[in-house]
């Protein structure tokens, strides 16, 4: 069983490395970064308590929000999904991403 | 007041008259009579204000100021005349009026005319132009004030006046000017017109004006325009009624309420106010229909053996004694027992005061309700009053016995008799096996009857600690006062402080002329030893209390700085990871075209991020939104352009 999990993971990584365009990989790296930041914040809060609560909330929600917007952008940019996003060009998706991020961080 | 009258009725009927359950025809009639008289009694409002001698002096001083102009002269001269007084120097007043009159002004002529009429030995001749001017003013085109002044001037100068014409002008004007002051002036004007003219229309205005008065708490009746207008109304209404010969349409209660309102003002701000009150006072003291009577006791309404005579001042509103009246006591009832002690007795006139020797009937001490009526002139109103009279007496203490009573009742009680105001010799002891007892009787020195005063206190004062404890002595069925001190029962009041206490007896009541504070004896009180308190602390309430220190809100627990700093560094590590990954993937900016829109876009975007930082440190939401709108707009346009170009490039 451990072996099959390991082989599945290895297979996935190989396919991912070859199948996804570099643009998407860049985005994925960004998403990974955001997720790690959010997780670390949450872990810190669990560790040392919720003071100051405001700071924890703002940091965590910012991380989560950015992650979600990044995911949206990735979905919209992916050429394999072009059928579902007829009127939205990648440039438009990127512009939406920027705008939404601005509003989130306001 | 109504309750007082009800017993008066039941005096004639049987005592069971009030009971509604058994209503035989005779008793039903009683009840109806009682109800009727209740209604009558309900209207018996007593005057609360009138012009006392001091008020009169103040009013006179207000009116006797030196004349500043003709109108002031008019107010002073005619005002003083209404009060029955004369101006100090009539010749000077006359000269003043004659020198200040302005023959071209109707108002000026009116003031001059009224003043001259009142001053004796003052004559003036009127030229034809003046007469023409005055007659021309009496028309529909002039205001009511003009008509009033013109008619008044013509009448006072003794010039002929066309009453019918004046009346029609007045009536026509009244329908246009509806305010209260104009109507009052119309009433005054009508009082100068001949009685041949039909003045009933104007007389009806009195009733309308009465309806416009405001009732304040059932005690006062006045116009919302103020006391001055109310006083002028009273004067005008009576003047017109006397002139026409019909009684003014005002109920007795309303007249008393008017009186209360007008004479409630004791200080007069303006001369016209003083004048109006003077006119009202004059008209309420001399008119053909209603004379309010003021009945006040001379000094306090109290009688005693030293002062057995009840004195009453019976005057009109200007405090002038009505010596022609006959004053009668209808009944005098005890306030507590409701028994009539005296009825249908006349007061005797002594000088200017009416007197009655009430102590002749030897009343018991207490309060009595007197009902007094004043007759002699059927113009009198408010001539029935209820008065509360106090009868005082002196108290005497008799049969004072001090004794120590053994609790086991094995030894007979030792009794010592003390006479007031001596002090008992020797001291008495109260401890765990004997009580201290005190008994006495209170009698009315003059009549010998038993008295139950309000305050019968026994005060024990500790000489050393300054403590004092007060008890109430209660009378038993035979009106003998008893007080017993049981040390075991009364521990708490004394705080178990043993020692020598001085015993005082305090007797007091409103109807006693000699309240008593008597040091009767010394009592040594011994409390059981096991309850001796540490020290008797005098409960001083006025020392500073312990200071309360303010506890500031404790700051919340924070993790140590090391941990926080470590974590901050930790948080930045994913950023590092991101950069590494990006480089590894091969993200680059090789496609960066230096088109203006691109540059603008990137600058704008950077500016927006910068704005976020500034927002965090300095700005508030509104300012940020303002800047963001500008920057965002620019960035959006540039970005749009740039992305469009990118899209074009891509599709190619």
XYZ file of C-alpha atoms in Angstrom:
758
model
C 0.000 0.000 0.000
C 2.742 2.439 0.882
C 4.371 1.590 -2.333
C 1.258 2.257 -4.375
C 0.775 5.633 -2.669
C 4.389 6.454 -3.365
C 4.106 5.350 -6.991
C 0.887 7.319 -7.423
C 2.550 10.426 -6.075
C 5.609 9.941 -8.295
C 3.413 9.404 -11.333
C 1.405 12.467 -10.520
C 4.472 14.616 -10.144
C 5.880 13.372 -13.469
C 2.685 14.039 -15.317
C 2.364 17.392 -13.693
C 5.849 18.394 -14.618
C 5.300 17.604 -18.255
C 1.617 18.267 -18.693
C 1.231 21.741 -17.295
C 2.418 24.881 -18.975
C 5.004 26.975 -17.200
C 2.549 29.773 -16.759
C 0.359 27.492 -14.708
C 3.348 26.218 -12.782
C 4.223 29.770 -11.818
C 0.711 30.224 -10.522
C 0.866 26.944 -8.669
C 4.043 28.024 -6.932
C 2.291 31.189 -5.844
C -0.622 29.192 -4.532
C 1.677 26.909 -2.606
C 3.360 29.931 -1.049
C 0.061 31.437 0.040
C -1.121 28.164 1.489
C 2.039 27.676 3.482
C 1.812 31.194 4.860
C -1.774 30.673 5.943
C -1.023 27.306 7.513
C 1.916 28.706 9.424
C -0.206 31.533 10.776
C -2.876 29.158 11.909
C -0.312 26.917 13.567
C 1.165 29.886 15.405
C -2.248 30.898 16.643
C -2.896 27.392 17.912
C 0.460 27.430 19.593
C 0.629 30.716 21.436
C -2.961 31.860 21.707
C -5.142 34.346 19.943
C -3.616 37.597 21.081
C -3.862 39.824 19.168
C -6.920 38.295 17.573
C -7.311 41.019 14.976
C -3.887 40.389 13.551
C -4.471 36.669 13.277
C -7.806 37.163 11.577
C -6.547 39.647 9.037
C -3.477 37.589 8.164
C -5.336 34.330 7.884
C -8.234 35.714 5.910
C -5.864 37.494 3.563
C -4.055 34.219 2.938
C -7.266 32.304 2.366
C -8.708 35.014 0.126
C -5.595 35.259 -1.979
C -5.537 31.496 -2.339
C -9.110 31.409 -3.554
C -8.549 34.215 -6.044
C -5.430 32.493 -7.272
C -7.359 29.297 -7.779
C -10.016 31.199 -9.725
C -7.362 32.718 -11.945
C -5.807 29.332 -12.558
C -9.110 27.850 -13.549
C -9.838 30.677 -15.899
C -6.435 30.709 -17.530
C -6.183 26.959 -18.106
C -6.603 26.358 -21.842
C -8.252 23.024 -21.073
C -11.174 24.923 -19.557
C -11.601 27.262 -22.442
C -14.979 25.845 -23.251
C -16.485 26.958 -19.987
C -15.127 30.476 -20.078
C -16.118 31.694 -23.513
C -16.118 35.417 -23.088
C -13.226 35.688 -20.694
C -9.766 35.916 -22.104
C -6.759 35.156 -19.919
C -5.954 38.813 -19.864
C -9.409 39.573 -18.574
C -9.057 36.887 -15.962
C -5.782 38.380 -14.826
C -7.321 41.848 -14.629
C -10.177 40.432 -12.549
C -7.635 38.766 -10.307
C -5.820 42.030 -9.709
C -9.038 43.939 -9.036
C -10.396 41.345 -6.644
C -7.131 41.269 -4.727
C -7.192 45.041 -4.373
C -10.686 44.957 -2.935
C -9.797 42.078 -0.635
C -6.831 43.862 0.819
C -8.655 47.130 1.189
C -64.584 70.568 52.189
C -67.151 68.261 50.664
C -66.512 65.695 53.378
C -67.121 68.340 55.988
C -70.490 69.183 54.530
C -71.535 65.557 54.390
C -71.504 65.174 58.169
C -73.418 68.426 58.329
C -76.193 66.790 56.378
C -76.050 63.584 58.332
C -76.486 65.609 61.471
C -80.017 66.240 60.352
C -80.618 62.735 59.019
C -79.864 59.547 60.878
C -76.309 58.280 61.136
C -77.150 55.423 58.770
C -77.906 57.872 56.010
C -74.650 57.261 54.235
C -75.160 53.510 54.038
C -76.291 52.739 50.514
C -77.427 49.221 51.251
C -80.607 50.048 53.081
C -82.386 52.743 51.129
C -85.790 53.391 52.583
C -87.577 56.423 51.051
C -86.657 58.670 53.947
C -83.018 57.730 53.768
C -83.002 57.981 49.992
C -84.111 61.569 50.308
C -81.298 62.148 52.766
C -78.825 60.777 50.299
C -80.135 62.953 47.471
C -79.904 65.987 49.680
C -76.380 64.973 50.620
C -75.421 64.605 46.969
C -76.914 67.965 46.045
C -75.050 69.693 48.783
C -71.912 67.829 47.758
C -72.205 69.508 44.369
C -72.735 72.883 45.937
C -69.875 72.283 48.302
C -67.651 71.344 45.400
C -67.945 74.867 44.043
C -66.897 76.554 47.244
C -63.480 77.743 46.077
C -61.729 80.035 48.502
C -59.832 83.085 47.222
C -56.137 82.412 47.444
C -54.828 85.857 46.501
C -55.900 89.380 47.175
C -54.268 92.773 47.626
C -52.913 92.791 51.150
C -51.941 96.083 52.740
C -48.324 95.511 51.707
C -49.327 94.681 48.141
C -51.363 97.839 48.083
C -48.382 99.870 49.245
C -46.230 98.278 46.545
C -48.836 98.970 43.891
C -49.100 102.528 45.055
C -45.334 102.959 44.914
C -45.316 101.546 41.383
C -47.964 104.040 40.312
C -46.486 107.017 42.092
C -43.369 107.197 40.005
C -42.599 110.558 38.415
C -44.260 110.998 35.041
C -42.064 110.290 32.037
C -44.635 110.986 29.350
C -48.349 111.548 28.940
C -49.192 107.856 28.814
C -47.285 107.257 32.070
C -49.130 110.196 33.618
C -52.436 108.686 32.534
C -51.587 105.311 34.041
C -50.489 106.838 37.319
C -53.332 109.295 37.736
C -56.184 107.034 36.690
C -54.630 104.008 38.405
C -54.384 105.779 41.732
C -57.929 107.019 41.305
C -59.176 103.440 40.850
C -57.555 102.516 44.139
C -59.310 105.412 45.801
C -56.109 107.391 46.245
C -55.179 110.829 45.023
C -52.063 111.976 43.230
C -49.610 113.761 45.521
C -49.556 117.090 43.745
C -52.642 117.552 41.633
C -51.752 120.972 40.301
C -48.368 119.795 39.046
C -50.002 116.767 37.458
C -52.555 118.949 35.753
C -49.869 121.239 34.357
C -47.867 118.273 33.171
C -50.833 116.853 31.299
C -51.749 120.157 29.730
C -48.191 120.811 28.579
C -47.654 117.357 27.129
C -50.859 116.857 25.239
C -50.494 116.562 21.474
C -53.632 117.839 19.810
C -53.022 115.957 16.597
C -52.913 112.489 18.158
C -56.098 110.739 19.227
C -54.213 108.583 21.766
C -52.609 111.617 23.383
C -55.972 113.341 23.616
C -57.486 110.260 25.219
C -54.813 110.070 27.922
C -55.136 113.778 28.606
C -58.927 113.625 28.740
C -59.048 110.729 31.194
C -56.423 112.275 33.436
C -58.115 115.676 33.507
C -61.468 114.130 34.327
C -59.992 112.486 37.423
C -57.942 115.441 38.684
C -59.924 118.003 40.598
C -59.757 121.604 39.503
C -58.256 120.815 36.135
C -59.896 122.400 33.125
C -59.005 122.536 29.490
C -60.630 123.988 26.444
C -60.913 122.011 23.268
C -60.562 123.642 19.914
C -62.828 122.860 17.003
C -60.070 121.133 15.048
C -59.455 118.767 17.925
C -63.140 117.994 18.093
C -63.320 117.360 14.368
C -60.269 115.114 14.601
C -61.842 113.059 17.362
C -65.182 112.766 15.602
C -63.468 111.712 12.371
C -61.633 108.966 14.220
C -64.938 107.321 15.124
C -65.458 105.411 11.931
C -65.195 101.955 10.497
C -61.813 102.697 9.008
C -60.057 103.303 12.297
C -58.846 100.459 14.495
C -60.772 99.610 17.645
C -58.062 101.243 19.734
C -58.563 104.478 17.794
C -62.322 104.318 18.189
C -61.943 103.570 21.904
C -59.575 106.463 22.460
C -61.695 108.864 20.417
C -64.937 107.944 22.171
C -63.246 108.052 25.559
C -61.727 111.456 24.856
C -65.001 112.922 23.533
C -66.918 111.606 26.513
C -64.387 112.793 29.096
C -64.106 116.250 27.532
C -67.874 116.463 27.680
C -68.247 116.811 23.935
C -71.326 115.509 22.131
C -70.982 112.062 20.616
C -73.150 110.178 18.151
C -73.600 106.933 20.053
C -75.405 105.052 17.320
C -72.717 105.844 14.776
C -69.993 104.875 17.214
C -71.785 101.642 18.007
C -72.136 100.631 14.385
C -68.466 101.471 13.707
C -67.509 99.414 16.734
C -69.577 96.380 15.763
C -68.248 96.492 12.215
C -64.673 96.685 13.499
C -65.179 93.889 16.012
C -66.039 91.425 13.316
C -62.676 92.188 11.688
C -60.482 92.369 14.786
C -61.049 89.202 16.773
C -58.261 89.413 19.331
C -58.900 89.618 23.058
C -57.456 93.060 23.654
C -59.595 94.592 20.914
C -62.733 93.053 22.392
C -61.849 94.377 25.829
C -61.369 97.846 24.388
C -64.749 97.510 22.686
C -66.300 96.791 26.086
C -64.712 99.927 27.497
C -65.874 101.989 24.543
C -69.429 100.801 24.954
C -69.413 101.960 28.541
C -69.069 105.546 27.296
C -71.963 105.296 24.843
C -75.485 106.374 25.677
C -77.798 103.782 27.142
C -80.345 104.525 24.440
C -78.229 102.620 21.949
C -78.657 98.861 21.860
C -75.467 97.692 23.548
C -76.590 94.086 24.020
C -74.354 92.897 21.185
C -71.312 94.272 22.951
C -72.493 92.929 26.284
C -72.627 89.437 24.812
C -68.923 89.730 24.099
C -68.330 89.434 27.828
C -69.584 85.871 27.753
C -67.436 85.061 24.736
C -64.377 86.422 26.451
C -65.098 84.421 29.594
C -65.133 81.299 27.445
C -61.681 82.169 26.154
C -60.118 82.255 29.596
C -57.710 79.436 30.455
C -58.385 77.424 33.585
C -55.161 76.725 35.434
C -55.607 73.885 37.894
C -59.079 75.035 38.846
C -57.553 77.861 40.881
C -56.680 80.507 38.334
C -58.491 81.814 35.306
C -56.543 84.032 32.957
C -55.996 84.848 29.344
C -52.995 83.381 27.613
C -52.029 86.972 26.792
C -51.257 87.485 30.457
C -52.317 89.045 33.728
C -52.543 92.542 32.316
C -55.137 91.529 29.753
C -57.083 89.562 32.373
C -57.108 92.534 34.741
C -58.222 94.910 31.975
C -60.990 92.479 31.113
C -62.243 92.384 34.691
C -62.283 96.178 34.895
C -63.975 96.588 31.503
C -66.590 93.894 32.117
C -67.763 95.432 35.366
C -67.657 98.947 33.977
C -69.914 97.983 31.106
C -72.234 95.885 33.269
C -72.681 98.739 35.720
C -73.353 101.113 32.854
C -75.875 98.899 31.120
C -77.508 97.537 34.253
C -77.175 93.810 33.595
C -75.274 91.385 35.773
C -72.144 90.112 34.034
C -72.454 86.510 32.878
C -69.816 85.092 35.181
C -70.248 82.393 37.771
C -69.113 82.957 41.332
C -66.353 80.395 40.966
C -65.057 82.083 37.823
C -64.933 85.454 39.517
C -62.914 84.023 42.371
C -60.554 82.334 39.922
C -60.135 85.614 38.037
C -59.386 87.319 41.311
C -56.757 84.704 42.191
C -55.045 85.181 38.844
C -55.078 88.973 38.822
C -53.817 89.410 42.360
C -51.243 86.664 42.157
C -48.860 89.156 40.586
C -47.105 91.026 43.362
C -44.361 92.774 41.442
C -45.156 94.897 38.464
C -42.682 95.106 35.648
C -44.364 97.850 33.707
C -46.542 100.790 34.616
C -49.320 99.501 32.370
C -49.388 96.245 34.338
C -49.706 98.129 37.629
C -52.433 100.258 36.096
C -54.414 97.233 34.934
C -54.260 95.569 38.355
C -55.293 98.827 40.026
C -58.300 99.138 37.702
C -59.287 95.538 38.376
C -58.967 96.034 42.128
C -61.086 99.147 41.933
C -63.809 97.522 39.888
C -63.928 94.386 42.064
C -64.388 96.500 45.177
C -67.013 98.879 43.829
C -69.508 97.497 41.390
C -73.215 96.827 41.461
C -73.135 93.078 41.236
C -70.294 91.134 42.756
C -68.158 91.963 45.750
C -65.628 89.260 46.597
C -65.072 88.949 50.308
C -61.704 88.010 51.770
C -61.710 86.359 55.185
C -58.322 85.826 56.823
C -57.463 85.165 60.436
C -55.654 87.991 62.161
C -52.416 86.259 63.194
C -52.335 82.463 63.517
C -55.664 80.680 63.664
C -55.057 79.380 67.151
C -56.664 79.907 70.516
C -55.610 78.923 73.967
C -56.245 79.949 77.543
C -53.861 82.829 77.197
C -55.334 83.907 73.884
C -58.993 82.844 73.912
C -60.251 85.107 71.154
C -60.251 84.172 67.459
C -59.797 87.305 65.375
C -60.795 87.554 61.739
C -60.156 90.215 59.144
C -63.105 90.476 56.773
C -62.207 92.741 53.869
C -62.773 93.368 50.198
C -60.099 92.632 47.592
C -58.245 95.835 48.477
C -58.003 94.868 52.148
C -60.554 97.467 53.183
C -62.487 96.148 56.186
C -66.160 95.477 55.583
C -67.347 96.794 58.890
C -70.982 96.773 57.788
C -71.042 93.039 57.309
C -72.348 90.522 59.798
C -70.015 87.610 60.355
C -71.405 84.397 61.724
C -70.012 81.060 62.742
C -72.182 78.376 61.151
C -70.583 75.541 63.056
C -67.343 74.498 64.696
C -66.565 70.806 64.637
C -63.745 68.865 66.183
C -61.532 67.549 63.420
C -61.008 64.223 65.132
C -64.385 63.382 66.635
C -66.557 65.416 64.218
C -68.687 66.540 67.127
C -70.089 70.045 66.857
C -69.012 72.174 69.756
C -70.562 75.450 68.704
C -72.966 76.654 66.064
C -74.791 79.763 64.867
C -72.788 82.261 66.858
C -72.100 85.761 65.675
C -68.708 87.434 65.692
C -68.459 90.818 67.335
C -66.838 93.766 65.624
C -63.956 95.267 67.540
C -62.337 98.116 65.670
C -61.755 96.687 62.223
C -61.520 93.048 63.274
C -64.231 90.506 64.001
C -63.803 88.534 67.207
C -65.157 85.437 68.839
C -64.193 84.048 72.207
C -63.965 80.356 71.461
C -62.634 79.238 74.820
C -66.005 80.042 76.380
C -67.284 76.673 75.262
C -64.265 75.012 76.878
C -63.198 72.951 73.905
C -60.760 70.080 74.306
C -57.356 70.677 72.745
C -56.926 69.770 69.103
C -57.992 71.014 65.706
C -61.410 72.318 64.847
C -63.070 72.963 61.517
C -64.870 76.270 61.455
C -67.412 77.236 58.837
C -67.851 80.983 58.701
C -70.292 82.991 56.617
C -70.403 86.707 55.927
C -73.685 88.411 55.128
C -75.028 91.892 54.902
C -74.938 92.638 51.224
C -76.305 90.370 48.544
C -73.405 91.364 46.311
C -71.016 89.389 48.495
C -69.416 86.373 46.876
C -66.890 83.918 48.300
C -68.515 84.715 51.610
C -68.395 81.222 53.040
C -65.088 79.816 54.177
C -63.783 76.795 56.004
C -61.050 77.490 58.489
C -58.934 75.144 60.551
C -58.425 76.459 64.061
C -56.056 75.008 66.597
C -56.875 74.925 70.276
C -53.771 74.617 72.419
C -53.438 73.686 76.012
C -50.852 72.822 78.620
C -49.937 69.343 79.690
C -49.233 68.151 83.171
C -47.548 64.902 84.202
C -48.967 63.146 87.213
C -48.574 59.864 89.045
C -45.023 59.292 87.905
C -43.832 56.008 89.354
C -40.374 54.574 88.919
C -39.875 51.004 90.016
C -37.537 48.074 89.768
C -39.430 44.902 89.091
C -37.862 41.594 89.935
C -37.974 39.118 87.082
C -38.648 36.163 89.257
C -41.320 38.155 91.010
C -40.018 36.957 94.288
C -39.382 40.415 95.705
C -42.096 43.047 95.629
C -41.358 45.949 93.280
C -39.910 49.053 94.867
C -41.770 52.085 93.681
C -40.637 55.652 93.953
C -42.889 58.517 93.135
C -41.412 61.591 91.525
C -43.008 64.920 90.976
C -42.284 67.020 87.910
C -39.840 68.837 87.583
C -37.818 67.287 90.379
C -35.356 64.503 89.789
C -35.584 61.182 91.605
C -33.019 60.783 94.340
C -30.780 57.784 94.128
C -30.378 55.649 91.092
C -32.196 52.614 89.846
C -30.617 49.457 88.632
C -31.640 47.246 85.772
C -29.742 44.062 85.248
C -30.253 40.424 84.529
C -32.620 39.754 87.395
C -34.556 42.984 87.609
C -36.275 45.242 85.127
C -36.792 48.934 85.359
C -40.332 50.256 84.897
C -41.797 53.711 84.513
C -45.432 54.718 84.496
C -47.105 58.107 84.329
C -50.250 59.909 83.302
C -50.711 62.975 81.157
C -53.547 65.367 81.774
C -54.742 68.623 80.380
C -53.920 71.145 83.076
C -56.938 73.304 82.302
C -59.658 70.735 81.924
C -58.308 67.720 83.815
C -59.005 65.377 80.906
C -56.522 62.712 79.829
C -54.247 63.691 76.986
C -52.640 61.497 74.335
C -49.937 63.664 72.760
C -48.076 62.669 69.619
C -44.649 62.403 71.159
C -44.060 60.521 74.392
C -40.450 59.423 74.376
C -38.146 57.961 76.969
C -34.558 58.829 76.239
C -31.631 57.073 77.879
C -28.308 58.825 77.548
C -25.039 57.153 78.424
C -22.937 59.757 80.156
C -19.589 58.179 79.341
C -19.879 57.110 75.725
C -22.441 59.648 74.562
C -24.784 56.946 73.292
C -28.440 57.636 73.422
C -31.368 55.279 72.939
C -34.934 56.486 72.578
C -38.030 54.423 73.294
C -41.710 55.206 72.933
C -43.942 54.974 75.981
C -47.322 53.522 75.108
C -50.595 54.213 76.874
C -52.759 51.347 78.036
C -56.537 51.217 78.003
C -56.819 53.495 81.019
C -54.534 56.114 79.411
C -51.703 55.333 81.798
C -48.338 55.410 80.060
C -46.017 52.515 80.768
C -42.437 51.813 79.876
C -40.394 48.807 80.902
C -36.721 48.187 80.318
C -35.684 44.557 80.123
C -31.935 44.270 79.751
C -32.008 40.948 77.960
C -34.515 42.168 75.374
C -32.906 45.514 74.714
C -29.308 44.419 74.404
C -28.958 45.295 70.747
C -30.192 48.846 71.064
C -27.635 49.540 73.730
C -24.824 47.605 72.073
C -24.538 45.873 75.450
C -22.767 48.876 76.921
C -23.263 48.827 80.664
C -23.102 51.992 82.684
C -25.064 54.841 84.140
C -27.710 56.240 81.891
C -29.640 59.454 82.430
C -33.351 59.020 81.839
C -35.256 61.816 80.157
C -38.944 62.065 79.441
C -39.905 63.961 76.286
C -43.521 65.042 75.753
C -44.540 67.035 72.700
C -47.475 67.806 70.416
C -48.585 70.534 68.045
C -51.393 71.514 70.397
C -49.235 71.746 73.488
C -47.939 75.063 74.631
C -45.450 73.558 77.074
C -43.477 70.676 75.619
C -41.529 68.844 78.282
C -37.946 67.612 78.489
C -37.488 66.259 81.989
C -34.504 64.531 83.509
C -36.341 62.024 85.641
C -33.652 59.809 87.119
C -30.386 57.962 86.646
C -30.533 54.305 85.718
C -27.608 51.940 86.054
C -27.892 49.263 83.429
C -25.797 46.129 83.662
C -25.661 43.804 80.712
C -24.578 40.160 80.984
C -20.777 39.900 80.883
C -20.431 37.470 78.023
C -21.664 40.014 75.541
C -19.318 42.804 76.408
C -18.118 44.254 73.103
C -14.455 45.058 72.515
C -14.950 48.778 72.664
C -17.962 50.829 72.032
C -17.115 52.448 68.780
C -18.884 55.649 68.243
C -20.353 55.200 64.861
C -18.817 58.172 63.349
C -19.996 58.310 59.813
C -17.918 61.253 58.773
C -14.358 59.979 58.877
C -12.585 59.379 55.612
C -13.111 55.873 54.344
C -10.276 53.618 53.143
C -9.037 54.651 49.749
C -10.061 52.566 46.771
C -7.143 51.914 44.463
C -8.002 51.763 40.803
C -7.082 48.483 39.181
C -6.045 49.053 35.603
C -6.960 46.409 33.098
C -4.198 43.913 33.073
C -2.667 43.462 29.644
C -3.273 40.083 28.083
C -0.660 37.396 28.244
C 1.666 37.523 25.348
C 4.101 34.919 24.131
C 7.732 35.724 24.776
C 9.384 37.991 22.247
C 11.724 35.225 21.115
C 8.848 33.081 19.979
C 7.218 35.923 18.089
C 10.419 36.876 16.336
C 11.111 33.278 15.390
C 7.706 32.937 13.940
C 8.030 36.155 11.962
C 11.167 34.784 10.328
C 9.354 31.513 9.754
C 6.501 33.240 7.974
C 8.864 34.801 5.514
C 10.312 31.427 4.514
C 7.472 30.457 2.136
C 8.207 33.664 0.224
C 11.741 32.457 -0.246
C 10.423 29.131 -1.393
C 8.176 30.871 -3.894
C 11.040 32.811 -5.414
C 13.138 29.661 -5.697
C 10.305 27.771 -7.360
C 9.660 30.574 -9.785
C 13.230 30.723 -10.828
C 13.257 26.938 -11.189
C 10.158 26.944 -13.346
C 11.631 29.622 -15.433
C 9.375 32.547 -14.837
C 10.949 35.607 -16.300
C 10.163 39.044 -17.486
C 11.643 38.648 -20.893
C 8.341 39.507 -22.496
C 8.299 42.828 -20.855
C 7.499 45.417 -23.511
C 8.303 48.987 -22.666
C 5.087 50.334 -24.085
C 3.776 53.399 -22.269
C 0.630 51.652 -21.143
C 2.666 48.887 -19.634
C 4.823 51.277 -17.714
C 1.834 53.244 -16.580
C 0.095 50.075 -15.559
C 2.964 48.855 -13.492
C 3.537 52.258 -11.932
C -0.139 52.523 -11.094
C -0.183 49.089 -9.604
C 2.876 49.846 -7.514
C 1.256 53.083 -6.418
C -1.831 51.199 -5.318
C 0.265 48.884 -3.221
C 2.026 51.902 -1.786
C -1.390 53.396 -0.993
C -2.272 50.249 0.932
C 0.758 50.778 3.120
C -0.081 54.444 3.671
C -3.651 53.445 4.472
C -2.396 51.119 7.154
C -0.251 53.765 8.753
C -2.046 57.039 8.275
C -5.247 57.315 6.292
C -8.835 56.354 7.000
C -11.161 54.455 4.677
C -12.664 57.502 2.999
C -9.405 59.103 2.068
C -8.075 55.772 0.844
C -11.097 55.185 -1.331
C -10.640 58.608 -2.840
C -7.005 57.986 -3.767
C -7.773 54.438 -4.785
C -10.428 55.609 -7.192
C -7.941 57.884 -8.926
C -5.089 55.389 -8.983
C -7.367 52.505 -9.776
C -8.902 54.340 -12.677
C -5.536 55.133 -14.192
C -4.238 51.625 -13.600
C -7.337 50.068 -15.013
C -7.173 52.030 -18.219
C -3.497 51.379 -18.680
C -3.905 47.738 -17.749
C -6.773 47.328 -20.116
C -4.699 48.727 -22.919
C -1.723 46.607 -22.030
C -3.659 43.379 -21.758
C -5.485 44.091 -24.980
C -2.165 44.529 -26.712
C -1.003 41.300 -25.116
C -4.096 39.512 -26.320
C -3.594 40.796 -29.841
C 0.013 39.665 -29.699
C -1.056 36.260 -28.495
C -3.634 35.615 -31.109
C -1.141 36.581 -33.719
